[in-house]
Amino acid sequence: MITFPKNNIEKLVEKGINSKKEFDLFFKSHYTLFLSFACRYRLNTEEARDIVQDVFTSFWEQREHFNSILTIKAFFYRAISNRCLNHLKHEDVKSRYAERQLQEMQSEEFIQENIIREEVSLIVRRKVKELTPREREIILLSLQNKSNQEIADLLSISVPTVKTHKMHAYARLRTELEELRFLLLIL
């Protein structure tokens, strides 16, 4: 086993890091070293800083479990390594997901489906505009997931009145959009 001469800081914290002063000294003397280690995983400097900072925080929260400078350093190297690898794996998953999304968005089916959705939405909005002002107002509030009671309270009308306006509006929309429904079934 290779042994290196201990520096003053390592001698100071040889039995562990139990005080804020020892932690600050350890941080100041090892932060750059751990940051350099994290950067070897081809992370950008900001990502590496975040990881090293997280490991320092994690260490501080469990510092009483470490009884020597060697176990402390081993913890830091292993924790930084694991977090860097997890970060890279996560980035890889995000990249593959984005790639799949892009491929899907370039497909003819995706384009056609979205054209149909937009056109249907336009037709429905036009038909909703043709409703009476009160019916339109109630339908739009209903589309915002408002309950009949909430709509009644907002418009200062009774719940049965809300239900009646909804019933009339939906009946008109069904009649006016019947041919659209038939076309959508064919597609």
Coordinates of C-alpha atoms in Angstrom, one line a residue:
M1 CA 0.0 0.0 0.0
I2 CA 1.3 3.4 -0.9
T3 CA 1.3 5.9 1.9
F4 CA 1.7 9.6 1.4
P5 CA 3.1 12.0 4.0
K6 CA 0.2 13.8 5.9
N7 CA -0.1 17.5 5.5
N8 CA -1.1 19.7 8.4
I9 CA -4.8 19.7 7.6
E10 CA -4.9 15.9 7.4
K11 CA -3.2 15.7 10.8
L12 CA -5.7 18.1 12.2
V13 CA -8.7 16.0 11.0
E14 CA -7.1 12.6 11.3
K15 CA -9.7 11.4 13.8
G16 CA -12.6 12.7 11.8
I17 CA -14.3 16.1 11.2
N18 CA -16.4 17.0 14.2
S19 CA -16.3 20.8 14.2
K20 CA -17.2 23.6 11.8
K21 CA -13.6 24.8 11.9
E22 CA -12.3 21.3 10.9
F23 CA -15.0 21.1 8.2
D24 CA -14.1 24.6 6.8
L25 CA -10.4 23.6 6.7
F26 CA -11.2 20.4 5.0
F27 CA -13.4 22.1 2.5
K28 CA -10.8 24.8 1.7
S29 CA -8.0 22.2 1.2
H30 CA -10.0 19.6 -0.7
Y31 CA -12.7 21.4 -2.7
T32 CA -10.5 22.0 -5.8
L33 CA -9.2 18.5 -5.7
F34 CA -12.8 17.0 -5.6
L35 CA -13.9 19.4 -8.3
S36 CA -11.1 18.4 -10.6
F37 CA -12.0 14.7 -9.9
A38 CA -15.7 15.4 -10.8
C39 CA -14.7 17.3 -14.0
R40 CA -12.9 14.1 -15.2
Y41 CA -16.3 12.7 -15.9
R42 CA -16.7 15.2 -18.7
L43 CA -19.3 17.3 -16.9
N44 CA -19.4 21.0 -17.3
T45 CA -17.9 23.0 -14.4
E46 CA -21.3 24.1 -13.1
E47 CA -22.6 20.5 -13.0
A48 CA -19.4 19.3 -11.3
R49 CA -19.6 22.1 -8.7
D50 CA -23.2 21.2 -7.9
I51 CA -22.2 17.5 -7.4
V52 CA -19.2 18.3 -5.2
Q53 CA -21.3 20.8 -3.2
D54 CA -24.0 18.2 -2.7
V55 CA -21.4 15.6 -1.5
F56 CA -20.0 18.1 1.0
T57 CA -23.5 18.8 2.3
S58 CA -24.2 15.1 2.5
F59 CA -20.9 14.5 4.3
W60 CA -21.7 17.2 6.9
E61 CA -25.0 15.6 7.7
Q62 CA -23.4 12.3 8.4
R63 CA -20.0 13.3 9.6
E64 CA -20.2 11.5 12.9
H65 CA -20.0 8.2 11.0
F66 CA -16.4 8.8 9.8
N67 CA -13.5 8.3 12.1
S68 CA -10.4 8.9 9.9
I69 CA -9.3 11.0 7.0
L70 CA -9.0 7.9 4.8
T71 CA -12.7 7.0 5.3
I72 CA -13.7 10.6 4.7
K73 CA -11.7 10.8 1.4
A74 CA -13.0 7.4 0.3
F75 CA -16.5 8.6 1.0
F76 CA -16.0 11.7 -1.1
Y77 CA -14.4 9.9 -4.1
R78 CA -17.1 7.2 -4.1
A79 CA -20.0 9.6 -3.6
I80 CA -18.7 12.0 -6.3
S81 CA -18.1 9.2 -8.7
N82 CA -21.6 7.7 -8.2
R83 CA -23.3 11.1 -8.5
C84 CA -21.4 11.9 -11.7
L85 CA -22.3 8.6 -13.2
N86 CA -25.9 9.0 -12.2
H87 CA -26.0 12.4 -13.7
L88 CA -24.5 11.1 -17.0
K89 CA -27.0 8.3 -17.1
H90 CA -29.9 10.7 -16.5
E91 CA -28.6 13.0 -19.3
D92 CA -28.3 10.0 -21.6
V93 CA -31.9 9.0 -20.8
K94 CA -33.1 12.6 -21.4
S95 CA -31.2 12.7 -24.7
R96 CA -32.7 9.4 -25.9
Y97 CA -36.2 10.6 -24.9
A98 CA -35.7 13.9 -26.8
E99 CA -34.5 11.9 -29.8
R100 CA -37.6 9.7 -29.8
Q101 CA -39.8 12.7 -29.4
L102 CA -38.1 14.4 -32.3
Q103 CA -38.5 11.3 -34.5
E104 CA -42.2 11.1 -33.5
M105 CA -42.8 14.8 -34.3
Q106 CA -41.2 14.3 -37.7
S107 CA -43.6 11.5 -38.6
E108 CA -46.4 12.0 -41.0
E109 CA -48.9 10.6 -38.5
F110 CA -48.0 13.2 -35.9
I111 CA -48.3 16.0 -38.4
Q112 CA -51.7 14.8 -39.6
E113 CA -53.0 14.2 -36.1
N114 CA -52.1 17.7 -35.0
I115 CA -53.5 19.3 -38.2
I116 CA -56.8 17.4 -37.5
R117 CA -56.8 18.5 -33.8
E118 CA -56.2 22.1 -34.7
E119 CA -58.9 22.1 -37.4
V120 CA -61.4 20.4 -35.1
S121 CA -60.6 22.8 -32.3
L122 CA -61.1 25.7 -34.7
I123 CA -64.5 24.4 -35.8
V124 CA -65.6 23.7 -32.2
R125 CA -64.6 27.2 -31.1
R126 CA -66.5 28.8 -34.0
K127 CA -69.6 26.7 -33.0
V128 CA -69.2 27.7 -29.4
K129 CA -69.1 31.4 -30.4
E130 CA -72.5 30.9 -32.1
L131 CA -74.2 29.9 -28.8
T132 CA -76.1 32.5 -26.8
P133 CA -73.8 34.7 -24.7
R134 CA -75.0 32.9 -21.5
E135 CA -74.6 29.4 -23.0
R136 CA -71.1 30.3 -24.3
E137 CA -70.1 31.7 -20.9
I138 CA -71.3 28.5 -19.1
I139 CA -69.7 26.1 -21.6
L140 CA -66.4 28.0 -21.4
L141 CA -66.4 27.9 -17.6
S142 CA -67.4 24.2 -17.7
L143 CA -64.4 23.6 -20.0
Q144 CA -62.2 25.1 -17.3
N145 CA -63.4 22.2 -15.0
K146 CA -65.7 24.4 -13.0
S147 CA -68.5 22.5 -11.3
N148 CA -72.1 23.5 -11.8
Q149 CA -72.1 25.0 -8.3
E150 CA -69.0 27.1 -9.0
I151 CA -70.5 28.3 -12.3
A152 CA -73.8 29.2 -10.5
D153 CA -71.8 31.1 -7.8
L154 CA -69.7 33.0 -10.4
L155 CA -72.6 34.0 -12.5
S156 CA -75.1 34.5 -9.6
I157 CA -77.6 32.1 -11.0
S158 CA -79.1 28.8 -9.7
V159 CA -77.6 25.4 -10.4
P160 CA -80.7 24.2 -12.3
T161 CA -80.3 27.3 -14.6
V162 CA -76.7 26.3 -15.2
K163 CA -77.8 22.7 -16.0
T164 CA -80.5 23.9 -18.4
H165 CA -78.1 26.2 -20.3
K166 CA -75.6 23.4 -20.5
M167 CA -78.2 21.0 -21.8
H168 CA -79.3 23.4 -24.5
A169 CA -75.7 24.3 -25.5
Y170 CA -74.6 20.7 -25.7
A171 CA -77.7 19.8 -27.7
R172 CA -77.0 22.6 -30.2
L173 CA -73.3 21.7 -30.4
R174 CA -74.1 18.0 -31.0
T175 CA -76.5 18.9 -33.8
E176 CA -74.1 21.3 -35.4
L177 CA -71.0 19.1 -35.0
E178 CA -72.7 15.8 -36.0
E179 CA -71.1 15.8 -39.5
L180 CA -67.7 16.5 -37.9
R181 CA -68.1 13.5 -35.5
F182 CA -68.9 11.3 -38.6
L183 CA -65.8 12.5 -40.4
L184 CA -63.6 11.9 -37.3
L185 CA -65.0 8.3 -37.1
I186 CA -64.0 7.7 -40.7
L187 CA -60.5 9.0 -40.1

